[in-house]
Amino acid sequence: MMRILVTIDGPSGVGKTTLGSLLAKDLGASFFSSGKLYRTIASYLLHNPEFLVHDLSLSIDNELNIILNDTSFSESELYSKEINSKSSEIAKQKDIREIVSKSLLSLYEHLSTGLIIEGRDMGTVVFPFANLKIYLDADIKVRAQRRLKQSNDSETMKDLQIRDENDMNRDQSPLKIPENSLYIDNTNMDMVEVVKIVKENLKLQ
Ligand code: DC
């Protein structure tokens, strides 16, 4: 059976999760946020600083729960100011990126549904063979405003800027626009409009 695979990459606070969840619902696919894996590893390493990366055993179960060395973390533990910057920091490491990429490829392989997945290198590195690769963008001021409304981690414009710079300028899998991708700047658009554009493009695939 042909299972749809759509990747959404872009900077922080741009609306990747909102778009991905809406699309997944519409297409009867699963949605997964790859940043959660980096956040889980960051949280684990903060609690267990003595742990070596090669001793990390990461998996995603059928309900899309993340398990790292028999531990899982709640949403509130993963979405904090401390984890925002720690996850961006550890995401620079090649060995950590390899563990995450392997788990994501295995997730797609074992899933019975299609997959809409968001992150920073989904279309460029992990799933370059996706049916549709989207790069979602928006003005930093608009992203900071949306972020403050949506989340309780009070990530300011300055924090977003630092995290974006980290994610765009690292050596390993930096955030960039994937080849043959659909670029959407949603600074002045609502998500209904964005979903419409994406669905029109999916029809053309
Ligand atoms: O999408 P997010 O804010 O939950 O991601 C947290 C951090 O994880 C982000 O600042 C960079 C890193 N990340 C990454 O390097 N590659 C991904 N595909 C997803 C997230």
Tab-separated table of C-alpha atoms and ligand atoms in Angstrom:
chain	number	residue	atom	x	y	z
A	1	MET	CA	0.000	0.000	0.000
A	2	MET	CA	1.236	3.488	-0.897
A	3	ARG	CA	1.579	5.509	2.322
A	4	ILE	CA	1.884	9.255	2.037
A	5	LEU	CA	4.968	10.965	3.486
A	6	VAL	CA	5.089	14.752	3.857
A	7	THR	CA	7.948	16.624	5.525
A	8	ILE	CA	7.692	20.115	7.010
A	9	ASP	CA	10.893	21.964	7.881
A	10	GLY	CA	11.368	25.522	9.046
A	11	PRO	CA	12.509	27.732	11.927
A	12	SER	CA	11.070	27.778	15.463
A	13	GLY	CA	7.553	29.032	16.050
A	14	VAL	CA	6.643	29.093	12.348
A	15	GLY	CA	3.544	26.855	12.696
A	16	LYS	CA	4.964	23.482	11.600
A	17	THR	CA	3.069	21.562	14.298
A	18	THR	CA	-0.220	23.356	13.590
A	19	LEU	CA	0.103	22.713	9.856
A	20	GLY	CA	1.244	19.110	10.362
A	21	SER	CA	-1.614	18.243	12.730
A	22	LEU	CA	-4.224	19.762	10.395
A	23	LEU	CA	-2.802	17.953	7.367
A	24	ALA	CA	-2.569	14.635	9.196
A	25	LYS	CA	-6.215	14.878	10.248
A	26	ASP	CA	-7.264	15.781	6.732
A	27	LEU	CA	-5.277	12.975	5.083
A	28	GLY	CA	-5.882	10.286	7.735
A	29	ALA	CA	-2.146	10.135	8.394
A	30	SER	CA	-0.108	10.226	11.625
A	31	PHE	CA	1.695	13.359	12.749
A	32	PHE	CA	5.057	13.384	14.506
A	33	SER	CA	7.293	16.166	15.705
A	34	SER	CA	10.958	15.138	15.394
A	35	GLY	CA	12.025	17.889	17.793
A	36	LYS	CA	10.440	15.826	20.582
A	37	LEU	CA	13.209	13.249	20.183
A	38	TYR	CA	15.903	15.909	20.628
A	39	ARG	CA	13.943	17.326	23.566
A	40	THR	CA	13.679	13.838	25.152
A	41	ILE	CA	17.430	13.239	24.804
A	42	ALA	CA	18.172	16.736	26.171
A	43	SER	CA	15.935	16.096	29.162
A	44	TYR	CA	17.459	12.670	29.810
A	45	LEU	CA	21.013	14.034	29.659
A	46	LEU	CA	20.115	16.863	32.030
A	47	HIS	CA	18.850	14.273	34.546
A	48	ASN	CA	21.673	11.792	33.848
A	49	PRO	CA	24.757	13.853	32.899
A	50	GLU	CA	27.045	10.832	33.339
A	51	PHE	CA	25.370	8.946	30.472
A	52	LEU	CA	27.322	8.317	27.268
A	53	VAL	CA	25.531	8.847	23.956
A	54	HIS	CA	26.192	5.305	22.729
A	55	ASP	CA	24.317	3.928	25.760
A	56	LEU	CA	21.116	5.709	24.738
A	57	SER	CA	18.375	3.384	23.501
A	58	LEU	CA	15.641	5.392	21.795
A	59	SER	CA	12.352	4.058	20.446
A	60	ILE	CA	8.909	5.238	19.387
A	61	ASP	CA	5.987	2.877	20.103
A	62	ASN	CA	2.790	2.334	18.062
A	63	GLU	CA	0.993	5.136	19.921
A	64	LEU	CA	3.930	7.427	19.035
A	65	ASN	CA	5.148	7.561	22.641
A	66	ILE	CA	8.887	8.122	22.972
A	67	ILE	CA	10.875	5.811	25.243
A	68	LEU	CA	14.503	6.509	26.068
A	69	ASN	CA	16.270	3.912	28.244
A	70	ASP	CA	12.887	2.930	29.811
A	71	THR	CA	12.074	6.558	30.603
A	72	SER	CA	9.476	8.856	29.085
A	73	PHE	CA	8.837	12.527	29.751
A	74	SER	CA	5.629	14.576	29.975
A	75	GLU	CA	4.909	17.447	27.557
A	76	SER	CA	5.513	19.992	30.326
A	77	GLU	CA	8.945	18.503	31.025
A	78	LEU	CA	9.881	18.657	27.328
A	79	TYR	CA	8.602	22.153	26.549
A	80	SER	CA	10.507	24.415	28.920
A	81	LYS	CA	12.951	27.239	28.368
A	82	GLU	CA	15.822	25.066	29.593
A	83	ILE	CA	14.984	22.246	27.155
A	84	ASN	CA	14.521	24.688	24.233
A	85	SER	CA	18.181	25.641	24.384
A	86	LYS	CA	19.588	22.295	25.585
A	87	SER	CA	17.869	20.435	22.710
A	88	SER	CA	19.235	22.882	20.130
A	89	GLU	CA	22.687	22.429	21.710
A	90	ILE	CA	22.758	18.601	21.702
A	91	ALA	CA	21.249	18.539	18.175
A	92	LYS	CA	24.684	19.654	16.882
A	93	GLN	CA	26.166	16.244	17.709
A	94	LYS	CA	26.549	13.781	14.834
A	95	ASP	CA	26.088	10.675	17.038
A	96	ILE	CA	22.859	12.053	18.512
A	97	ARG	CA	21.520	12.962	15.044
A	98	GLU	CA	22.241	9.413	13.866
A	99	ILE	CA	20.258	7.888	16.755
A	100	VAL	CA	17.316	10.200	16.011
A	101	SER	CA	17.399	9.603	12.228
A	102	LYS	CA	17.412	5.807	12.741
A	103	SER	CA	14.382	5.986	15.068
A	104	LEU	CA	12.484	8.147	12.570
A	105	LEU	CA	13.204	5.857	9.607
A	106	SER	CA	12.105	2.880	11.690
A	107	LEU	CA	8.942	4.756	12.732
A	108	TYR	CA	7.950	5.298	9.104
A	109	GLU	CA	8.842	1.722	8.170
A	110	HIS	CA	6.588	0.223	10.867
A	111	LEU	CA	3.696	2.669	10.699
A	112	SER	CA	0.448	1.397	9.152
A	113	THR	CA	-0.622	4.933	8.148
A	114	GLY	CA	0.968	7.752	6.158
A	115	LEU	CA	3.200	10.209	8.028
A	116	ILE	CA	3.397	13.981	8.252
A	117	ILE	CA	6.624	14.845	10.037
A	118	GLU	CA	8.104	18.181	11.051
A	119	GLY	CA	11.580	19.317	12.080
A	120	ARG	CA	14.725	20.942	10.727
A	121	ASP	CA	16.235	18.267	8.446
A	122	MET	CA	13.274	16.066	7.575
A	123	GLY	CA	13.274	16.882	3.841
A	124	THR	CA	17.015	17.481	3.469
A	125	VAL	CA	18.523	14.524	5.344
A	126	VAL	CA	16.122	11.987	6.885
A	127	PHE	CA	13.318	11.702	4.296
A	128	PRO	CA	14.614	13.243	1.027
A	129	PHE	CA	12.348	10.728	-0.803
A	130	ALA	CA	9.118	12.178	0.688
A	131	ASN	CA	6.081	12.703	-1.570
A	132	LEU	CA	6.086	16.381	-0.691
A	133	LYS	CA	8.732	18.463	1.114
A	134	ILE	CA	7.560	21.754	2.579
A	135	TYR	CA	9.670	24.625	3.919
A	136	LEU	CA	7.513	26.860	6.092
A	137	ASP	CA	8.752	30.357	6.832
A	138	ALA	CA	7.508	33.550	8.526
A	139	ASP	CA	8.845	36.849	9.758
A	140	ILE	CA	10.645	36.549	13.133
A	141	LYS	CA	8.373	39.156	14.787
A	142	VAL	CA	5.252	37.221	13.818
A	143	ARG	CA	6.814	33.949	14.963
A	144	ALA	CA	7.721	35.424	18.358
A	145	GLN	CA	4.160	36.723	18.816
A	146	ARG	CA	2.629	33.340	17.907
A	147	ARG	CA	5.077	31.535	20.173
A	148	LEU	CA	4.176	33.691	23.173
A	149	LYS	CA	0.463	33.003	22.608
A	150	GLN	CA	0.843	29.245	22.120
A	151	SER	CA	3.390	28.094	24.612
A	152	ASN	CA	4.164	28.543	28.273
A	153	ASP	CA	7.926	28.465	27.836
A	154	SER	CA	8.027	32.263	27.259
A	155	GLU	CA	10.518	32.049	24.390
A	156	THR	CA	11.257	35.641	23.400
A	157	MET	CA	12.267	36.975	19.988
A	158	LYS	CA	15.900	37.003	21.147
A	159	ASP	CA	15.649	33.336	22.309
A	160	LEU	CA	14.122	32.340	18.953
A	161	GLN	CA	16.869	34.169	17.089
A	162	ILE	CA	19.621	32.390	19.060
A	163	ARG	CA	17.992	28.979	18.511
A	164	ASP	CA	17.460	29.608	14.768
A	165	GLU	CA	21.084	30.714	14.382
A	166	ASN	CA	22.251	27.551	16.160
A	167	ASP	CA	20.016	25.352	14.009
A	168	MET	CA	20.952	27.060	10.720
A	169	ASN	CA	24.687	27.361	11.202
A	170	ARG	CA	25.714	24.013	12.674
A	171	ASP	CA	27.876	21.594	10.662
A	172	GLN	CA	25.563	18.584	11.006
A	173	SER	CA	22.251	18.746	9.102
A	174	PRO	CA	21.691	22.508	9.381
A	175	LEU	CA	18.209	23.867	8.788
A	176	LYS	CA	17.951	24.747	5.090
A	177	ILE	CA	15.410	24.686	2.296
A	178	PRO	CA	15.234	21.155	0.815
A	179	GLU	CA	15.750	20.669	-2.931
A	180	ASN	CA	12.494	20.443	-4.900
A	181	SER	CA	10.477	21.666	-1.941
A	182	LEU	CA	7.386	23.806	-1.638
A	183	TYR	CA	8.392	27.111	0.033
A	184	ILE	CA	5.583	28.884	1.887
A	185	ASP	CA	5.966	32.181	3.725
A	186	ASN	CA	2.935	32.321	6.021
A	187	THR	CA	3.668	35.704	7.647
A	188	ASN	CA	0.395	37.111	6.316
A	189	MET	CA	-1.617	33.905	5.896
A	190	ASP	CA	-3.807	31.824	8.166
A	191	MET	CA	-3.305	28.062	8.414
A	192	VAL	CA	-6.472	27.290	6.424
A	193	GLU	CA	-4.875	29.046	3.452
A	194	VAL	CA	-1.592	27.188	3.961
A	195	VAL	CA	-3.386	23.815	4.124
A	196	LYS	CA	-5.178	24.679	0.868
A	197	ILE	CA	-1.874	25.430	-0.905
A	198	VAL	CA	-0.340	22.195	0.369
A	199	LYS	CA	-3.333	20.097	-0.729
A	200	GLU	CA	-3.253	21.635	-4.215
A	201	ASN	CA	0.430	20.704	-4.449
A	202	LEU	CA	-0.220	17.178	-3.210
A	203	LYS	CA	-2.716	16.681	-6.032
A	204	LEU	CA	0.082	17.545	-8.505
A	205	GLN	CA	2.452	14.890	-7.098
B	1	DC	O1	11.019	21.663	16.811
B	1	DC	P1	11.458	21.843	18.264
B	1	DC	O2	11.439	23.267	18.737
B	1	DC	O3	10.713	20.932	19.198
B	1	DC	O4	12.979	21.348	18.265
B	1	DC	C1	13.830	21.497	19.379
B	1	DC	C2	15.274	21.564	18.900
B	1	DC	O5	15.643	20.287	18.354
B	1	DC	C3	15.546	22.571	17.792
B	1	DC	O6	15.947	23.832	18.272
B	1	DC	C4	16.639	21.925	17.001
B	1	DC	C5	16.489	20.450	17.236
B	1	DC	N1	15.925	19.768	16.067
B	1	DC	C6	16.798	19.433	15.073
B	1	DC	O7	17.981	19.762	15.129
B	1	DC	N2	16.352	18.720	14.005
B	1	DC	C7	15.065	18.372	13.899
B	1	DC	N3	14.673	17.662	12.847
B	1	DC	C8	14.142	18.757	14.901
B	1	DC	C9	14.606	19.474	15.974
